[in-house]
PDB file of C-alpha atoms in Angstrom:
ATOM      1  CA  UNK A   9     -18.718   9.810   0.414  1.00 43.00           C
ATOM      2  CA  UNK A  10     -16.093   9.588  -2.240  1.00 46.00           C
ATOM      3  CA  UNK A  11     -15.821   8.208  -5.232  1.00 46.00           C
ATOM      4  CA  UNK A  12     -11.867   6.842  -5.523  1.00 49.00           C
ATOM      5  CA  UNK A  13     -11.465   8.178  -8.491  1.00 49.00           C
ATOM      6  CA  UNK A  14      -8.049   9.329  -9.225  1.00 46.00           C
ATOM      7  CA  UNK A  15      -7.016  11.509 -12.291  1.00 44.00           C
ATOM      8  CA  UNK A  16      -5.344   9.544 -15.077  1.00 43.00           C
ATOM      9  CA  UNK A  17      -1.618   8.068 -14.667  1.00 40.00           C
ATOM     10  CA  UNK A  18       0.649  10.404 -16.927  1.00 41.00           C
ATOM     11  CA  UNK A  19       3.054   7.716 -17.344  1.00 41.00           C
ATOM     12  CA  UNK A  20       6.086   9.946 -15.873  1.00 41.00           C
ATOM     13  CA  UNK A  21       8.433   8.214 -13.542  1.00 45.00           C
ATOM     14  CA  UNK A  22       7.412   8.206 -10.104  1.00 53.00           C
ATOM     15  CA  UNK A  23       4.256  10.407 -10.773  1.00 58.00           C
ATOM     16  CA  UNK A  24       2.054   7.320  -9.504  1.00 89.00           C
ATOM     17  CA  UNK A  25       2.420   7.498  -5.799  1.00 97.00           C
ATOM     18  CA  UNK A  26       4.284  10.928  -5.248  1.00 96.00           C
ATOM     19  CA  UNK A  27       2.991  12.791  -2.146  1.00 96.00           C
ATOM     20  CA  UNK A  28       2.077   9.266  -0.664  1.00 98.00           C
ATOM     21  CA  UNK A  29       3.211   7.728   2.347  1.00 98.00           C
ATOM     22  CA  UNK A  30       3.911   4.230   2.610  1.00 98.00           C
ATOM     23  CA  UNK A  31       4.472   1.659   5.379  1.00 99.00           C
ATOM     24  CA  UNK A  32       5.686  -1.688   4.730  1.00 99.00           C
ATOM     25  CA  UNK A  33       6.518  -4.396   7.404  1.00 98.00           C
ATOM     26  CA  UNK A  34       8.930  -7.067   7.099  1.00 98.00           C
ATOM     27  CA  UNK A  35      10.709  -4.689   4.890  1.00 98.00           C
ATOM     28  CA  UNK A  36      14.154  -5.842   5.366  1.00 98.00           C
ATOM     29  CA  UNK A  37      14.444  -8.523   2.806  1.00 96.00           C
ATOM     30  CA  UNK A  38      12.550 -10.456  -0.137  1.00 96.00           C
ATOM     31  CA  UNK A  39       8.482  -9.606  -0.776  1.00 98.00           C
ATOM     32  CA  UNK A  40       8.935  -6.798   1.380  1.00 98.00           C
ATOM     33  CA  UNK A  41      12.097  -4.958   0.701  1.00 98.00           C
ATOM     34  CA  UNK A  42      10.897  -5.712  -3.107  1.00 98.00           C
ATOM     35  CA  UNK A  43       8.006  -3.549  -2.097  1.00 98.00           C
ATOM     36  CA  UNK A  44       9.545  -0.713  -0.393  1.00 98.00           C
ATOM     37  CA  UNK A  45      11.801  -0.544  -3.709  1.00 98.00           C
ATOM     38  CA  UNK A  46       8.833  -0.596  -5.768  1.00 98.00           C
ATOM     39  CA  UNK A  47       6.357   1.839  -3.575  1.00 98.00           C
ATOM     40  CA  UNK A  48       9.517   4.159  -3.132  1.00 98.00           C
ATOM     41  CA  UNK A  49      10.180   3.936  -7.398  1.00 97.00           C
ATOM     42  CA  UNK A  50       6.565   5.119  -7.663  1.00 98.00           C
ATOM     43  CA  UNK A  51       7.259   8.271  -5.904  1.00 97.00           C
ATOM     44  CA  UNK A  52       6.242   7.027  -2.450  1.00 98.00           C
ATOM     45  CA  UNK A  53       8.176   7.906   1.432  1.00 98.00           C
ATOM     46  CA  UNK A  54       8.368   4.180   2.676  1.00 98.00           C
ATOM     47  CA  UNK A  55       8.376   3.769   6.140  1.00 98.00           C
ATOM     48  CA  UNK A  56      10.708   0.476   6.428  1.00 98.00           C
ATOM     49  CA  UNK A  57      10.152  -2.233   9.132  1.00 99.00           C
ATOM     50  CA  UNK A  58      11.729  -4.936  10.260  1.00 98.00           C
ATOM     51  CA  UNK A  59      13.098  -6.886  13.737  1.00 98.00           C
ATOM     52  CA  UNK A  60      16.475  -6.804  11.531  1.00 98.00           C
ATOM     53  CA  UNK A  61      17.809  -3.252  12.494  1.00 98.00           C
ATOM     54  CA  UNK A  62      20.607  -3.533  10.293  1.00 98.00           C
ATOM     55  CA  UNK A  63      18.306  -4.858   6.822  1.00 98.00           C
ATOM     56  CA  UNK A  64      16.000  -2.129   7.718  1.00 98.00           C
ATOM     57  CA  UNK A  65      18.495   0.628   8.212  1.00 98.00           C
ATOM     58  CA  UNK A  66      20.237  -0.653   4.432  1.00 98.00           C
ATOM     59  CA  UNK A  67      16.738  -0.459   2.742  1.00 98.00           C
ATOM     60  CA  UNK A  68      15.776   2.673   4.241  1.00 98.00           C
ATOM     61  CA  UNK A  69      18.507   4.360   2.843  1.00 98.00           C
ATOM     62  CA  UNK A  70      18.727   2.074  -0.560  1.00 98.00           C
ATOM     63  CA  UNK A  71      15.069   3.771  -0.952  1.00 98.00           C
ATOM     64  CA  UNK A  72      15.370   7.526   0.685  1.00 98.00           C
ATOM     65  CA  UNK A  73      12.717   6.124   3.540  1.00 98.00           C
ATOM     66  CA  UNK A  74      12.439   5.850   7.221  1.00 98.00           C
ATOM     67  CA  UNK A  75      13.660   2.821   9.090  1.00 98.00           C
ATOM     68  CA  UNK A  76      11.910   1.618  11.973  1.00 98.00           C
ATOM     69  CA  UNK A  77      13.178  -1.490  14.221  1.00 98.00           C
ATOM     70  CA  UNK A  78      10.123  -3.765  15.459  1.00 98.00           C
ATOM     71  CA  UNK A  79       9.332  -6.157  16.942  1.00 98.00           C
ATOM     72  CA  UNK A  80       5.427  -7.048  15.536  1.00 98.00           C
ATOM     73  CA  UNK A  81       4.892  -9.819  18.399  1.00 98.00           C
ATOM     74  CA  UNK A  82       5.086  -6.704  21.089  1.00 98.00           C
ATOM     75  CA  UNK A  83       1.533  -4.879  20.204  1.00 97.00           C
ATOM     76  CA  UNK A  84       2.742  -2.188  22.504  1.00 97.00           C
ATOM     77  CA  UNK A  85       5.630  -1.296  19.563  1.00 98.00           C
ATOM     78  CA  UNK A  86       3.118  -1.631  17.126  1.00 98.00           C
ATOM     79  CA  UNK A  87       1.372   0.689  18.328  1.00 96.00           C
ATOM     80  CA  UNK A  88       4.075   3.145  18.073  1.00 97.00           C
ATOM     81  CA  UNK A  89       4.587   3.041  14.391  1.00 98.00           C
ATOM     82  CA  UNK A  90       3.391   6.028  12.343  1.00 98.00           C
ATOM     83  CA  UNK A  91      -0.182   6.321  12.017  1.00 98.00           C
ATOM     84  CA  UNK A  92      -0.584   9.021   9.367  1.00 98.00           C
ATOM     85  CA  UNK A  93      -0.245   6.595   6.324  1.00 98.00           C
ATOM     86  CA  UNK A  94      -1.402   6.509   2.933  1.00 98.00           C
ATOM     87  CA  UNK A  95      -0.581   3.174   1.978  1.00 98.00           C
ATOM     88  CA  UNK A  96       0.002  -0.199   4.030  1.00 99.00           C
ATOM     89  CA  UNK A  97       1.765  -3.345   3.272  1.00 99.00           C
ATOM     90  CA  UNK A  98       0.967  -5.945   6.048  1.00 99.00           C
ATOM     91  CA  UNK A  99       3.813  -8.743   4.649  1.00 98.00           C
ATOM     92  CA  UNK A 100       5.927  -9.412   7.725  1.00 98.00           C
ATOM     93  CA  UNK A 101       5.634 -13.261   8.658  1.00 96.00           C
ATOM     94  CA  UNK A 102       7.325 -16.432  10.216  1.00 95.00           C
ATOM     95  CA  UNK A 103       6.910 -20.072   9.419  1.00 93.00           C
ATOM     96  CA  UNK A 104       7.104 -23.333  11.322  1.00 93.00           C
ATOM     97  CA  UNK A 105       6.570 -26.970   9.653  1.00 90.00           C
ATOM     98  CA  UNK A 106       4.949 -29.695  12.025  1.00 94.00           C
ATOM     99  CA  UNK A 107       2.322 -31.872  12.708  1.00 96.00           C
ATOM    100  CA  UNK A 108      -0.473 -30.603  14.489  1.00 97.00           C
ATOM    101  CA  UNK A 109      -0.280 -32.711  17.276  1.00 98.00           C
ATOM    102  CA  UNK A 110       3.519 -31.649  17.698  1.00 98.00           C
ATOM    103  CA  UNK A 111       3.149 -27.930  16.733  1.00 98.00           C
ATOM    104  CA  UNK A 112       4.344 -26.075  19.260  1.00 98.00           C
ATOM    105  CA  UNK A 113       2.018 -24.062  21.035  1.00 98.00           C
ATOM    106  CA  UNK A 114       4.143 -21.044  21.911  1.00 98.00           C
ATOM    107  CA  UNK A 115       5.338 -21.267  18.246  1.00 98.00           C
ATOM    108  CA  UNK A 116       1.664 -20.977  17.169  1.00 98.00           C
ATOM    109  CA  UNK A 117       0.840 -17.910  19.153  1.00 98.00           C
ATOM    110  CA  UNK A 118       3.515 -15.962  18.162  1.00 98.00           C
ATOM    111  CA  UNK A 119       2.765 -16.815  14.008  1.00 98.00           C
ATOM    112  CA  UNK A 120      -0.956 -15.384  14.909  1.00 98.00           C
ATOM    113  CA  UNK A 121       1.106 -12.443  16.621  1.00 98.00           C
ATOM    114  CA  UNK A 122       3.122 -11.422  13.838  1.00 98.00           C
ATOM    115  CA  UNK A 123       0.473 -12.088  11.036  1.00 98.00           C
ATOM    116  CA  UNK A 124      -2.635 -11.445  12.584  1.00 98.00           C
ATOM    117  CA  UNK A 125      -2.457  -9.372  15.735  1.00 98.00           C
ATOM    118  CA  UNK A 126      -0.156  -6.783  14.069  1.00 98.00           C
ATOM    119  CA  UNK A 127      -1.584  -6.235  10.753  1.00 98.00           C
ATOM    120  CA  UNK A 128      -5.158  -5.522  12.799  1.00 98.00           C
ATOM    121  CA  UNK A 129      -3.463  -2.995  15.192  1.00 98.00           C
ATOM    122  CA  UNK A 130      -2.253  -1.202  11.839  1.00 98.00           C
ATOM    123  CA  UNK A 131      -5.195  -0.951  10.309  1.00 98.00           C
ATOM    124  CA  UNK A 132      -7.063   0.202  13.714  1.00 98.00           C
ATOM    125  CA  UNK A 133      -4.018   3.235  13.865  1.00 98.00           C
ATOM    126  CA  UNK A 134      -3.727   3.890  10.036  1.00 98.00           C
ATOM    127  CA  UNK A 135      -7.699   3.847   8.449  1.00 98.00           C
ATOM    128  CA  UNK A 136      -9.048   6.609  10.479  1.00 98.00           C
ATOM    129  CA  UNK A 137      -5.618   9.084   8.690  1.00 98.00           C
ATOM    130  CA  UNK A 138      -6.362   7.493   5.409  1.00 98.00           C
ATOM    131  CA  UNK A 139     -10.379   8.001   5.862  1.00 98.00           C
ATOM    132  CA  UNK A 140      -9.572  11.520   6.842  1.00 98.00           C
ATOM    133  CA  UNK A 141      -7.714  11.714   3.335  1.00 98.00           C
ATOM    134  CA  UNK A 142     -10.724  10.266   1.386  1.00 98.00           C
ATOM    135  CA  UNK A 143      -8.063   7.717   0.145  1.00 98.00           C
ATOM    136  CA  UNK A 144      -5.977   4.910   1.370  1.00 98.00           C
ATOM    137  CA  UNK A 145      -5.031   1.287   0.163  1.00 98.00           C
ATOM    138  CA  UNK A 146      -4.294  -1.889   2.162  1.00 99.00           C
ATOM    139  CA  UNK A 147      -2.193  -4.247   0.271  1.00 98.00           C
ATOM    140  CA  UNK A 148      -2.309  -7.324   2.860  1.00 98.00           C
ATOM    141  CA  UNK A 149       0.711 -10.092   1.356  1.00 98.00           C
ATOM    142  CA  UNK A 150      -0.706 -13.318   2.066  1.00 98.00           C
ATOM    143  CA  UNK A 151      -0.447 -16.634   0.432  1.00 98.00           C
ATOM    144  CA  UNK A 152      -1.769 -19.433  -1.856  1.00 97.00           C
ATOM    145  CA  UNK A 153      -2.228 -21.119   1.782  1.00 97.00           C
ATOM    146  CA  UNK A 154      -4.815 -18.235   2.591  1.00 98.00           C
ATOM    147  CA  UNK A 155      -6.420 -19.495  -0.322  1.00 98.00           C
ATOM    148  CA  UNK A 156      -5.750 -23.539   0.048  1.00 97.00           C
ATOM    149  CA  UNK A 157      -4.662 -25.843   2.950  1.00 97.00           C
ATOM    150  CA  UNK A 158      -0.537 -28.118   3.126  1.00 93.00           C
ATOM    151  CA  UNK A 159      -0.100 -30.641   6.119  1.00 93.00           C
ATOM    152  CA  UNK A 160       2.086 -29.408   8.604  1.00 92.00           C
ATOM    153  CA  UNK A 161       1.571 -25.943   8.694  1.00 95.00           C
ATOM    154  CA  UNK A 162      -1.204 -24.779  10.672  1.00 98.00           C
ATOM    155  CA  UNK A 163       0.252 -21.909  12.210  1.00 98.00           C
ATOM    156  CA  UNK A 164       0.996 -20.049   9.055  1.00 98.00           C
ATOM    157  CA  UNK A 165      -2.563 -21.687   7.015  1.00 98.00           C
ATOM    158  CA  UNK A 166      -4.858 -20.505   9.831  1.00 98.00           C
ATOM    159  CA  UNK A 167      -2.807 -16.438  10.571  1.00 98.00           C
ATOM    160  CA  UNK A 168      -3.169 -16.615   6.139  1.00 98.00           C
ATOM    161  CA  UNK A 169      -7.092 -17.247   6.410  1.00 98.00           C
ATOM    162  CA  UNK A 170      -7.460 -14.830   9.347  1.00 98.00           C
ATOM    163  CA  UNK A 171      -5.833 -12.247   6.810  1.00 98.00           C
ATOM    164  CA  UNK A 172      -7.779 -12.925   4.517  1.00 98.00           C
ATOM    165  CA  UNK A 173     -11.139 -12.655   6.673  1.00 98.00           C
ATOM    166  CA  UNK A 174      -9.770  -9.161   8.000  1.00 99.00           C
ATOM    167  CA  UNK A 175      -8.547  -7.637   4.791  1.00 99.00           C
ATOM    168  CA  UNK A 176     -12.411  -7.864   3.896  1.00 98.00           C
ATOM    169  CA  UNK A 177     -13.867  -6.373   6.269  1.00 99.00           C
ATOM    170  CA  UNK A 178     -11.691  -3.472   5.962  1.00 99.00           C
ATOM    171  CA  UNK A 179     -12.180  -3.756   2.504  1.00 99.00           C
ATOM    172  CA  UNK A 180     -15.892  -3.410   3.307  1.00 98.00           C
ATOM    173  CA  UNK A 181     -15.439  -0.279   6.314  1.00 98.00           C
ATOM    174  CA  UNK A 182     -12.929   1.361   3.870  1.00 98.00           C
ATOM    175  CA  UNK A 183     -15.531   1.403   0.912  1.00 98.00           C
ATOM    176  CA  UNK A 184     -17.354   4.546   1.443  1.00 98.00           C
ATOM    177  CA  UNK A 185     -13.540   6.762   2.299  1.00 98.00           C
ATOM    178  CA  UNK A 186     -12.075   5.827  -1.033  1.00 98.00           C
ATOM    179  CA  UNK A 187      -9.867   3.102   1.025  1.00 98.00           C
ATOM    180  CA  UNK A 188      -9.335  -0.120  -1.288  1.00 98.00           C
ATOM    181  CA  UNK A 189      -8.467  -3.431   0.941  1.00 99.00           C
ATOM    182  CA  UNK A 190      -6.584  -6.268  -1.135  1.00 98.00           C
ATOM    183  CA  UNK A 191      -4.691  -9.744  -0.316  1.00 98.00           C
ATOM    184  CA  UNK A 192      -2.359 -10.881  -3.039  1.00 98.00           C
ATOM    185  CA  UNK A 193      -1.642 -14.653  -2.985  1.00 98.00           C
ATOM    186  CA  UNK A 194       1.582 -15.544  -4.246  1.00 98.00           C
ATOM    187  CA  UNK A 195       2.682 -19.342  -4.445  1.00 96.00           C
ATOM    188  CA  UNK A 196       6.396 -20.432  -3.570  1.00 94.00           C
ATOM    189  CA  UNK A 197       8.578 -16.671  -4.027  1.00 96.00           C
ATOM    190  CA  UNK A 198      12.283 -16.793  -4.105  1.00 92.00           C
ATOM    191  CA  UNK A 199      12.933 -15.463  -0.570  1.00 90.00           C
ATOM    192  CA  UNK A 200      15.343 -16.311   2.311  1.00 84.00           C
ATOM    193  CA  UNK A 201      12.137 -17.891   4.274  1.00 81.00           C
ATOM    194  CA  UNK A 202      11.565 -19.963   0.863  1.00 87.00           C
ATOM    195  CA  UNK A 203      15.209 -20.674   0.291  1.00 86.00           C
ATOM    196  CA  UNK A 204      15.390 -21.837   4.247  1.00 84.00           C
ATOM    197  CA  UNK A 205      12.401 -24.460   3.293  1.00 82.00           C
ATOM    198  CA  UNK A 206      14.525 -25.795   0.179  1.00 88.00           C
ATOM    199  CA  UNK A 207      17.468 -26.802   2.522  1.00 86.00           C
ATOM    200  CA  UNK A 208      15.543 -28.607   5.771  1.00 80.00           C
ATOM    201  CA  UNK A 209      13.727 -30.381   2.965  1.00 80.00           C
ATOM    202  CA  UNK A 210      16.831 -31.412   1.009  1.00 83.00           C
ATOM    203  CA  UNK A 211      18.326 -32.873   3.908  1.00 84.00           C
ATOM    204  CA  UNK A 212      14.729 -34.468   5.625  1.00 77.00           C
ATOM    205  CA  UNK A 213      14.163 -35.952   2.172  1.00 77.00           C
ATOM    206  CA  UNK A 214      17.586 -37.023   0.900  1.00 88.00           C
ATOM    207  CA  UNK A 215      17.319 -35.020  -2.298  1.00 89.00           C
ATOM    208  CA  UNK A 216      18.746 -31.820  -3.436  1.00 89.00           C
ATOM    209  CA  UNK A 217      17.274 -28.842  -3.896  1.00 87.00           C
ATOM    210  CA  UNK A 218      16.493 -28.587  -7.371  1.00 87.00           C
ATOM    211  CA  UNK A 219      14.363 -31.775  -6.444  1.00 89.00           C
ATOM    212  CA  UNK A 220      12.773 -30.293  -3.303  1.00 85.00           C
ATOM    213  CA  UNK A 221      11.581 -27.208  -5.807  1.00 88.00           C
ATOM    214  CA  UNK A 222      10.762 -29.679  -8.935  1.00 88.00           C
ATOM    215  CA  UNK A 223       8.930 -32.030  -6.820  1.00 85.00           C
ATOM    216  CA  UNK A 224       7.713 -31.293  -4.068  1.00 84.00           C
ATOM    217  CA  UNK A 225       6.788 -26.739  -4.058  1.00 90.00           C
ATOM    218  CA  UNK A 226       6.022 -26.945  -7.402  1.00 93.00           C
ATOM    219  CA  UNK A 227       4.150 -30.112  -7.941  1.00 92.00           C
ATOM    220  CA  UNK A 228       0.520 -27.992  -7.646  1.00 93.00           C
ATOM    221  CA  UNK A 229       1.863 -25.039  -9.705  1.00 94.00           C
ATOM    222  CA  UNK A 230       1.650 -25.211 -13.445  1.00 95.00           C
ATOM    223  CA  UNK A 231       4.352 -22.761 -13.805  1.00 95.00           C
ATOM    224  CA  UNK A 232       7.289 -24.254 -13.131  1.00 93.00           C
ATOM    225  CA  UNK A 233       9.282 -21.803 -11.275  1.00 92.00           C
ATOM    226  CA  UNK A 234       9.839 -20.315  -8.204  1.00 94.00           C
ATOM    227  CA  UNK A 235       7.889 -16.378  -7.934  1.00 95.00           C
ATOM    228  CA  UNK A 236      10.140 -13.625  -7.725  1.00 96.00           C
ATOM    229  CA  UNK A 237       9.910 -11.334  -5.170  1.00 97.00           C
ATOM    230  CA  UNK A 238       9.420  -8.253  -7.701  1.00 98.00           C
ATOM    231  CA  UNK A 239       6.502  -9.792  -9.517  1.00 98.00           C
ATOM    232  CA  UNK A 240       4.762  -9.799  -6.055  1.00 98.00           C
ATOM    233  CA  UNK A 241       6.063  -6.250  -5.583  1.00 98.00           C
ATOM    234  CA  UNK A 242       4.815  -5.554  -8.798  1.00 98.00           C
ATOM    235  CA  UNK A 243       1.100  -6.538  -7.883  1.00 98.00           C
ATOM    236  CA  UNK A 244       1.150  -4.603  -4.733  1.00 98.00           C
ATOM    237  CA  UNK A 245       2.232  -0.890  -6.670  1.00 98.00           C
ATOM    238  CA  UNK A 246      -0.575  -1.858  -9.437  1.00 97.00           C
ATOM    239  CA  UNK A 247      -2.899  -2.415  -6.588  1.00 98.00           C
ATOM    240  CA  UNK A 248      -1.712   1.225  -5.466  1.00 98.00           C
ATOM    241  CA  UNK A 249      -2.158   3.072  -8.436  1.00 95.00           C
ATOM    242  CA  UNK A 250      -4.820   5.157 -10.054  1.00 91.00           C
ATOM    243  CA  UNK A 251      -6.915   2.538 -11.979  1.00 93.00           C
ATOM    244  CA  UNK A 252      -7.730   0.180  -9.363  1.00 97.00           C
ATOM    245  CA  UNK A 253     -10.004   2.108  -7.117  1.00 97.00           C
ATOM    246  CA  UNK A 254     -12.887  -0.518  -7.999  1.00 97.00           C
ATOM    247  CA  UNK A 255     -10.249  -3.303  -6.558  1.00 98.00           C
ATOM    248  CA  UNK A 256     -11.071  -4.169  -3.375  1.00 98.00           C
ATOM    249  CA  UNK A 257     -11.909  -7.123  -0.934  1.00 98.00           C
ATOM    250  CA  UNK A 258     -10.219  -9.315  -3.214  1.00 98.00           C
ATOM    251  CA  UNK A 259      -7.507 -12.204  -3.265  1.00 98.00           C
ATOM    252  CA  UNK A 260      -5.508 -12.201  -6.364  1.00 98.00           C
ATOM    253  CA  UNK A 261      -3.483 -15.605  -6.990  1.00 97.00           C
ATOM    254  CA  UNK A 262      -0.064 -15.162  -7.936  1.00 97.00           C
ATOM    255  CA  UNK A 263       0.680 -18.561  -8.040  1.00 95.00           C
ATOM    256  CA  UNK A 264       1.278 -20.245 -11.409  1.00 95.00           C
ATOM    257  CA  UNK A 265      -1.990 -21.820 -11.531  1.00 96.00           C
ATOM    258  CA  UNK A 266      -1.907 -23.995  -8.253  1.00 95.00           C
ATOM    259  CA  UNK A 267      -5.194 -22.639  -7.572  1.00 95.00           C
ATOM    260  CA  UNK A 268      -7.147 -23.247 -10.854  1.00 94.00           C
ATOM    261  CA  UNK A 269      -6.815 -27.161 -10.594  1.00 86.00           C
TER     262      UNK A 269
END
């Protein structure tokens, strides 16, 4: 058994993560390209993927990592990413907005796919390199709605609780290798999923988008503001680092306060 103790942080740049591999999925633009910057700023090799070929190919070589072009519906792919991993950054995700009774079923299926399915075959192919290590963290991105409930989205509310449920028990199996398992729960983050919302909202509700934001995201959060996709990035490197060995099976809300009321 180990202890997860690491030695002190010197505070030199890139010192934190150096000699750590990385993987981080939906890479190729907002949360997760944020956190391939970050992990790779932190001294990390990120291993960058994404079904965009060309977004993962620019942020692999924006960071010095490796790009890999997946599809995270297709377990059989998954199963071909890297397995010998230090640190892993389940983000990659899809939404859909309808009512339940109109949801599509297909469109359900492949939500649990992407968010669910996948990050379970990466932990089954990364845990048993990291436990051989005697160190490994999870950093699962997931959502105020793996924390709280919206109308009209129960594909992406039910994959968010299911990541929730398995980042704890991996949290729990990882305890005794020095493995730390972790959600983080951002709110409303400035990304092109986010900013796609904004619009069909606009125009479904007759109002423009500082409205949509103003009124309808924001009206749970007590910070006013849209999250940006750094301060998210910024959570998942902290979680990473050498004092938070003791963090694990938790959910930490990044989400102005929607979840205190």
């Amino acid at each position: 058994m180990t202890s997860g103790i690491t030695p002190a942080f010197d505070g030199t740049a890139g010192a934190a993560l150096a000699g750590r591999t990385a993987m981080v999925t939906g890479a190729g633009s907002g949360i997760g390209r944020a956190c391939a910057t970050a992990l790779a700023a932190a001294g990390a090799h990120v291993h960058v993927v994404d079904i965009d070929a060309e977004a993962a190919t620019s942020v692999a070589r924006q960071t010095g990592g490796t790009p890999h072009v997946v599809d995270l519906a297709r377990g059989e792919l998954v199963q071909g990413l890297p397995a010998d991993i230090d640190i892993l950054v389940n983000n990659a995700g899809l939404q859909h907005v309808a009512p339940l009774t109109e949801f599509p079923p297909d469109r359900f299926e492949l939500i649990q796919k992407v968010m669910v399915h996948a990050p379970f075959l990466l932990l089954r192919q990364t845990l048993p390199h990291m436990r051989e290590r005697g160190w490994g963290r999870v950093v699962n991105i997931s959502s105020v709605h793996g924390l709280r409930a919206s109308a009209f989205k129960a594909g992406y509310v039910t994959a968010k609780h299911a990541l929730e449920g398995l980042s704890k028990v991996a949290a729990l199996e990882g305890a005794p290798h020095g493995i730390t398992s972790n959600c983080v729960n951002p709110g409303y983050v400035r990304t092109p999923l986010v900013e796609r919302q904004i619009a069909a909202q606009a125009a479904a509700h007759g109002i423009d988008a500082d409205q949509v934001v103003g009124e309808v995201m924001l009206a749970r959060s007590a910070v006013k503001r849209l999250i940006e996709p750094e301060e998210v990035a910024a959570v998942a490197v902290w979680l990473c680092g050498p004092h938070t060995g003791y963090v694990t099976g938790a959910s930490i809300p990044l989400d102005g306060g929607w979840t205190a009321a």
